[in-house]
Amino acid sequence: MKRVRDEDDDDDSEGSAEEAALAENTKKKGKARRDEAGLERAAASLDTGLPWLETLVLESRFTTNVQDDLEREVAIYNATLGLVKEGKHKLSELGEPVERPPDFFCEMLKSDAHMARVKDELIFQQKKMEAFEQRKARQHQLKFAKAVQASKKAEKVAKKKEALRQVSEFRKQQSKKKTNQSLKDRKWGFGGQKKGRKKNDAKSINDLSSFDPRKGKKKHPSKQR
């Protein structure tokens, strides 16, 4: 971080120097001149005699109308593209790599500690989202399990209720059958000769215990509605 701050201070100092020089030039009177010879001498003075691989300097010469914005921009684009192809060809001839490896980390203005904090924060957020999704999935599964359990419980209660109803009806039918059978047994007895047992006798004719005078009596027509 200190190194980055020092670089920023250097950039500020250079910017201040350039602004001061520009302000000084604007104070000078007279028209601006284009000293081509001076520019060529300055360019020649930059030649250090180092191999091209140490400088990677490429030059493009083209003539265009600088007043035409479109023509100027197209010329700059074509010149840049041509120099890139030329530089790639020269590097390939020298056996130098021209493509960045996949594990290459370029230097950044942010420090490694800052990027490590950013990475940790991203990992934390990712784990937080994963935990949230897992918790949401567990809640959904729990809710589904409760619904299934409630459905099975209701089904079990309904089956039990139906079974009790059937048992109750069966007992009623059995009780009714036993009552009818007991009456028959009491009247006709058990075993022995059956001939003539079902015929009425003096006792059965005189037995009026089961007689109800209300049964079989016709109602008045006005009461039949």
mmCIF file of C-alpha atoms in Angstrom:
data_model
loop_
_atom_site.group_PDB
_atom_site.id
_atom_site.type_symbol
_atom_site.label_atom_id
_atom_site.label_comp_id
_atom_site.label_asym_id
_atom_site.label_seq_id
_atom_site.Cartn_x
_atom_site.Cartn_y
_atom_site.Cartn_z
ATOM 1 C CA MET A 1 0.000 0.000 0.000
ATOM 2 C CA LYS A 2 2.927 2.334 0.765
ATOM 3 C CA ARG A 3 4.415 1.627 -2.662
ATOM 4 C CA VAL A 4 1.111 2.498 -4.347
ATOM 5 C CA ARG A 5 0.884 5.715 -2.330
ATOM 6 C CA ASP A 6 4.440 6.649 -3.368
ATOM 7 C CA GLU A 7 3.561 6.016 -7.011
ATOM 8 C CA ASP A 8 0.484 8.216 -6.659
ATOM 9 C CA ASP A 9 2.654 10.974 -5.162
ATOM 10 C CA ASP A 10 5.093 10.653 -8.083
ATOM 11 C CA ASP A 11 2.219 10.897 -10.565
ATOM 12 C CA ASP A 12 0.924 13.990 -8.808
ATOM 13 C CA SER A 13 4.362 15.614 -8.898
ATOM 14 C CA GLU A 14 4.784 14.803 -12.592
ATOM 15 C CA GLY A 15 1.313 16.155 -13.326
ATOM 16 C CA SER A 16 2.131 19.342 -11.465
ATOM 17 C CA ALA A 17 5.370 19.758 -13.438
ATOM 18 C CA GLU A 18 3.533 19.273 -16.732
ATOM 19 C CA GLU A 19 0.890 21.784 -15.741
ATOM 20 C CA ALA A 20 3.579 24.279 -14.779
ATOM 21 C CA ALA A 21 5.377 23.789 -18.094
ATOM 22 C CA LEU A 22 2.119 24.194 -20.004
ATOM 23 C CA ALA A 23 1.322 27.354 -18.105
ATOM 24 C CA GLU A 24 4.800 28.677 -18.858
ATOM 25 C CA ASN A 25 4.377 27.974 -22.573
ATOM 26 C CA THR A 26 1.020 29.709 -22.696
ATOM 27 C CA LYS A 27 2.621 32.829 -21.284
ATOM 28 C CA LYS A 28 5.032 33.007 -24.201
ATOM 29 C CA LYS A 29 3.925 35.180 -27.047
ATOM 30 C CA GLY A 30 4.081 34.237 -30.694
ATOM 31 C CA LYS A 31 2.690 31.496 -32.880
ATOM 32 C CA ALA A 32 3.438 27.829 -32.272
ATOM 33 C CA ARG A 33 6.066 26.337 -34.565
ATOM 34 C CA ARG A 34 6.481 22.797 -35.839
ATOM 35 C CA ASP A 35 10.193 22.021 -35.588
ATOM 36 C CA GLU A 36 10.435 18.758 -37.510
ATOM 37 C CA ALA A 37 14.226 18.783 -37.474
ATOM 38 C CA GLY A 38 14.268 19.218 -33.721
ATOM 39 C CA LEU A 39 11.790 16.375 -33.299
ATOM 40 C CA GLU A 40 13.949 14.092 -35.439
ATOM 41 C CA ARG A 41 17.061 14.980 -33.424
ATOM 42 C CA ALA A 42 15.171 14.272 -30.195
ATOM 43 C CA ALA A 43 14.003 10.923 -31.574
ATOM 44 C CA ALA A 44 17.556 10.027 -32.621
ATOM 45 C CA SER A 45 18.840 10.859 -29.164
ATOM 46 C CA LEU A 46 16.508 8.239 -27.727
ATOM 47 C CA ASP A 47 18.334 5.467 -29.604
ATOM 48 C CA THR A 48 20.306 3.675 -26.899
ATOM 49 C CA GLY A 49 21.608 0.895 -29.136
ATOM 50 C CA LEU A 50 19.817 -1.774 -27.121
ATOM 51 C CA PRO A 51 18.368 -4.852 -28.822
ATOM 52 C CA TRP A 52 14.808 -4.535 -30.043
ATOM 53 C CA LEU A 53 13.639 -7.070 -27.450
ATOM 54 C CA GLU A 54 14.710 -4.638 -24.708
ATOM 55 C CA THR A 55 12.736 -1.690 -26.102
ATOM 56 C CA LEU A 56 9.930 -3.233 -28.203
ATOM 57 C CA VAL A 57 9.829 -0.010 -30.196
ATOM 58 C CA LEU A 58 7.837 -0.135 -33.442
ATOM 59 C CA GLU A 59 7.321 2.658 -35.931
ATOM 60 C CA SER A 60 4.518 3.286 -38.375
ATOM 61 C CA ARG A 61 4.612 5.915 -41.112
ATOM 62 C CA PHE A 62 1.396 6.969 -42.790
ATOM 63 C CA THR A 63 0.005 10.114 -44.345
ATOM 64 C CA THR A 64 -3.557 11.223 -43.751
ATOM 65 C CA ASN A 65 -5.734 14.282 -43.532
ATOM 66 C CA VAL A 66 -5.645 15.214 -39.833
ATOM 67 C CA GLN A 67 -8.643 17.519 -40.298
ATOM 68 C CA ASP A 68 -10.902 14.583 -41.243
ATOM 69 C CA ASP A 69 -11.873 12.938 -37.963
ATOM 70 C CA LEU A 70 -13.095 9.692 -39.514
ATOM 71 C CA GLU A 71 -10.076 9.296 -41.788
ATOM 72 C CA ARG A 72 -7.712 10.091 -38.918
ATOM 73 C CA GLU A 73 -9.293 7.575 -36.532
ATOM 74 C CA VAL A 74 -9.318 4.843 -39.187
ATOM 75 C CA ALA A 75 -5.642 5.510 -39.966
ATOM 76 C CA ILE A 76 -4.706 5.275 -36.276
ATOM 77 C CA TYR A 77 -6.656 2.030 -35.923
ATOM 78 C CA ASN A 78 -5.020 0.476 -38.986
ATOM 79 C CA ALA A 79 -1.554 1.603 -37.873
ATOM 80 C CA THR A 80 -2.057 0.137 -34.401
ATOM 81 C CA LEU A 81 -3.327 -3.151 -35.791
ATOM 82 C CA GLY A 82 -0.405 -3.384 -38.204
ATOM 83 C CA LEU A 83 2.156 -2.701 -35.458
ATOM 84 C CA VAL A 84 0.606 -5.338 -33.202
ATOM 85 C CA LYS A 85 0.852 -7.940 -35.962
ATOM 86 C CA GLU A 86 4.433 -6.899 -36.723
ATOM 87 C CA GLY A 87 5.437 -7.082 -33.054
ATOM 88 C CA LYS A 88 3.818 -10.489 -32.631
ATOM 89 C CA HIS A 89 5.671 -11.776 -35.682
ATOM 90 C CA LYS A 90 9.026 -10.491 -34.385
ATOM 91 C CA LEU A 91 8.472 -11.984 -30.939
ATOM 92 C CA SER A 92 7.543 -15.338 -32.470
ATOM 93 C CA GLU A 93 10.753 -15.294 -34.532
ATOM 94 C CA LEU A 94 12.752 -14.627 -31.355
ATOM 95 C CA GLY A 95 10.994 -17.498 -29.578
ATOM 96 C CA GLU A 96 9.324 -15.233 -27.046
ATOM 97 C CA PRO A 97 5.802 -16.002 -25.750
ATOM 98 C CA VAL A 98 3.150 -13.661 -27.077
ATOM 99 C CA GLU A 99 0.118 -14.926 -25.147
ATOM 100 C CA ARG A 100 -0.518 -14.558 -21.449
ATOM 101 C CA PRO A 101 -0.530 -17.884 -19.574
ATOM 102 C CA PRO A 102 -3.804 -18.829 -17.879
ATOM 103 C CA ASP A 103 -2.242 -18.615 -14.385
ATOM 104 C CA PHE A 104 -0.704 -15.189 -14.957
ATOM 105 C CA PHE A 105 -1.497 -12.534 -12.371
ATOM 106 C CA CYS A 106 -0.806 -9.019 -13.531
ATOM 107 C CA GLU A 107 0.240 -6.388 -11.041
ATOM 108 C CA MET A 108 -2.601 -4.237 -9.755
ATOM 109 C CA LEU A 109 -2.791 -0.966 -7.890
ATOM 110 C CA LYS A 110 -4.589 -2.733 -5.045
ATOM 111 C CA SER A 111 -2.354 -4.622 -2.650
ATOM 112 C CA ASP A 112 -2.405 -8.379 -2.212
ATOM 113 C CA ALA A 113 -3.805 -7.951 1.299
ATOM 114 C CA HIS A 114 -6.724 -5.920 -0.062
ATOM 115 C CA MET A 115 -7.457 -8.506 -2.762
ATOM 116 C CA ALA A 116 -7.232 -11.256 -0.127
ATOM 117 C CA ARG A 117 -9.898 -9.445 1.911
ATOM 118 C CA VAL A 118 -12.052 -9.119 -1.205
ATOM 119 C CA LYS A 119 -11.628 -12.836 -1.895
ATOM 120 C CA ASP A 120 -12.502 -13.736 1.697
ATOM 121 C CA GLU A 121 -15.603 -11.541 1.511
ATOM 122 C CA LEU A 122 -16.724 -13.189 -1.729
ATOM 123 C CA ILE A 123 -16.188 -16.651 -0.243
ATOM 124 C CA PHE A 124 -18.128 -15.610 2.875
ATOM 125 C CA GLN A 125 -21.039 -14.302 0.810
ATOM 126 C CA GLN A 126 -21.058 -17.484 -1.286
ATOM 127 C CA LYS A 127 -21.108 -19.709 1.803
ATOM 128 C CA LYS A 128 -23.818 -17.509 3.299
ATOM 129 C CA MET A 129 -26.014 -17.963 0.225
ATOM 130 C CA GLU A 130 -25.358 -21.720 0.202
ATOM 131 C CA ALA A 131 -26.312 -21.960 3.887
ATOM 132 C CA PHE A 132 -29.480 -19.959 3.200
ATOM 133 C CA GLU A 133 -30.461 -22.252 0.324
ATOM 134 C CA GLN A 134 -29.772 -25.357 2.433
ATOM 135 C CA ARG A 135 -31.835 -23.967 5.322
ATOM 136 C CA LYS A 136 -34.653 -23.121 2.929
ATOM 137 C CA ALA A 137 -34.541 -26.643 1.466
ATOM 138 C CA ARG A 138 -34.636 -28.196 4.966
ATOM 139 C CA GLN A 139 -37.636 -26.059 5.917
ATOM 140 C CA HIS A 140 -39.427 -27.124 2.742
ATOM 141 C CA GLN A 141 -38.661 -30.790 3.444
ATOM 142 C CA LEU A 142 -39.824 -30.428 7.054
ATOM 143 C CA LYS A 143 -43.062 -28.776 5.965
ATOM 144 C CA PHE A 144 -43.645 -31.514 3.378
ATOM 145 C CA ALA A 145 -42.916 -34.228 5.972
ATOM 146 C CA LYS A 146 -45.393 -32.644 8.411
ATOM 147 C CA ALA A 147 -48.049 -32.492 5.696
ATOM 148 C CA VAL A 148 -47.483 -36.162 4.824
ATOM 149 C CA GLN A 149 -47.588 -37.134 8.501
ATOM 150 C CA ALA A 150 -50.825 -35.199 9.046
ATOM 151 C CA SER A 151 -52.366 -36.824 5.966
ATOM 152 C CA LYS A 152 -51.394 -40.308 7.158
ATOM 153 C CA LYS A 153 -52.734 -39.563 10.639
ATOM 154 C CA ALA A 154 -56.056 -38.333 9.240
ATOM 155 C CA GLU A 155 -56.266 -41.411 7.016
ATOM 156 C CA LYS A 156 -55.543 -43.654 10.012
ATOM 157 C CA VAL A 157 -58.252 -41.941 12.087
ATOM 158 C CA ALA A 158 -60.746 -42.305 9.224
ATOM 159 C CA LYS A 159 -59.931 -46.014 8.835
ATOM 160 C CA LYS A 160 -60.283 -46.566 12.581
ATOM 161 C CA LYS A 161 -63.621 -44.751 12.610
ATOM 162 C CA GLU A 162 -64.870 -46.821 9.685
ATOM 163 C CA ALA A 163 -63.699 -50.035 11.360
ATOM 164 C CA LEU A 164 -65.501 -49.115 14.602
ATOM 165 C CA ARG A 165 -68.647 -48.344 12.630
ATOM 166 C CA GLN A 166 -68.509 -51.703 10.880
ATOM 167 C CA VAL A 167 -67.895 -53.494 14.198
ATOM 168 C CA SER A 168 -70.848 -51.665 15.750
ATOM 169 C CA GLU A 169 -73.114 -52.602 12.861
ATOM 170 C CA PHE A 170 -71.901 -56.199 13.016
ATOM 171 C CA ARG A 171 -72.616 -56.365 16.745
ATOM 172 C CA LYS A 172 -76.089 -54.934 16.224
ATOM 173 C CA GLN A 173 -76.800 -57.517 13.557
ATOM 174 C CA GLN A 174 -75.457 -60.305 15.769
ATOM 175 C CA SER A 175 -77.491 -59.046 18.724
ATOM 176 C CA LYS A 176 -80.616 -58.956 16.581
ATOM 177 C CA LYS A 177 -79.948 -62.455 15.293
ATOM 178 C CA LYS A 178 -79.374 -63.731 18.822
ATOM 179 C CA THR A 179 -82.622 -62.123 20.004
ATOM 180 C CA ASN A 180 -84.625 -63.712 17.207
ATOM 181 C CA GLN A 181 -82.923 -67.043 17.778
ATOM 182 C CA SER A 182 -83.532 -66.893 21.530
ATOM 183 C CA LEU A 183 -87.213 -66.206 20.918
ATOM 184 C CA LYS A 184 -87.410 -69.141 18.549
ATOM 185 C CA ASP A 185 -85.531 -71.356 20.976
ATOM 186 C CA ARG A 186 -87.744 -70.299 23.851
ATOM 187 C CA LYS A 187 -90.850 -71.048 21.856
ATOM 188 C CA TRP A 188 -89.811 -74.131 19.972
ATOM 189 C CA GLY A 189 -87.176 -75.563 22.271
ATOM 190 C CA PHE A 190 -83.935 -77.354 21.411
ATOM 191 C CA GLY A 191 -83.642 -80.631 19.561
ATOM 192 C CA GLY A 192 -86.165 -83.391 19.705
ATOM 193 C CA GLN A 193 -89.072 -83.880 17.434
ATOM 194 C CA LYS A 194 -89.730 -80.885 15.223
ATOM 195 C CA LYS A 195 -92.990 -82.086 13.749
ATOM 196 C CA GLY A 196 -95.886 -79.930 14.806
ATOM 197 C CA ARG A 197 -93.695 -77.606 16.874
ATOM 198 C CA LYS A 198 -94.349 -74.587 14.651
ATOM 199 C CA LYS A 199 -98.112 -74.902 14.865
ATOM 200 C CA ASN A 200 -100.032 -72.697 17.258
ATOM 201 C CA ASP A 201 -101.390 -74.232 20.395
ATOM 202 C CA ALA A 202 -103.756 -73.058 23.100
ATOM 203 C CA LYS A 203 -100.942 -71.368 24.992
ATOM 204 C CA SER A 204 -99.623 -69.435 22.025
ATOM 205 C CA ILE A 205 -103.123 -68.407 20.987
ATOM 206 C CA ASN A 206 -103.948 -67.061 24.439
ATOM 207 C CA ASP A 207 -100.553 -65.286 24.723
ATOM 208 C CA LEU A 208 -101.328 -61.631 24.052
ATOM 209 C CA SER A 209 -98.078 -60.195 25.465
ATOM 210 C CA SER A 210 -96.812 -59.130 22.050
ATOM 211 C CA PHE A 211 -100.176 -57.782 20.922
ATOM 212 C CA ASP A 212 -100.384 -54.042 20.325
ATOM 213 C CA PRO A 213 -103.894 -52.765 19.627
ATOM 214 C CA ARG A 214 -102.439 -49.658 17.926
ATOM 215 C CA LYS A 215 -100.862 -51.702 15.173
ATOM 216 C CA GLY A 216 -102.983 -52.244 12.098
ATOM 217 C CA LYS A 217 -105.504 -49.590 13.099
ATOM 218 C CA LYS A 218 -106.427 -47.392 10.174
ATOM 219 C CA LYS A 219 -106.030 -43.672 10.635
ATOM 220 C CA HIS A 220 -108.630 -41.076 9.801
ATOM 221 C CA PRO A 221 -108.201 -39.788 6.200
ATOM 222 C CA SER A 222 -107.412 -36.306 7.523
ATOM 223 C CA LYS A 223 -104.542 -37.718 9.664
ATOM 224 C CA GLN A 224 -102.914 -39.748 6.916
ATOM 225 C CA ARG A 225 -101.256 -36.711 5.377
#
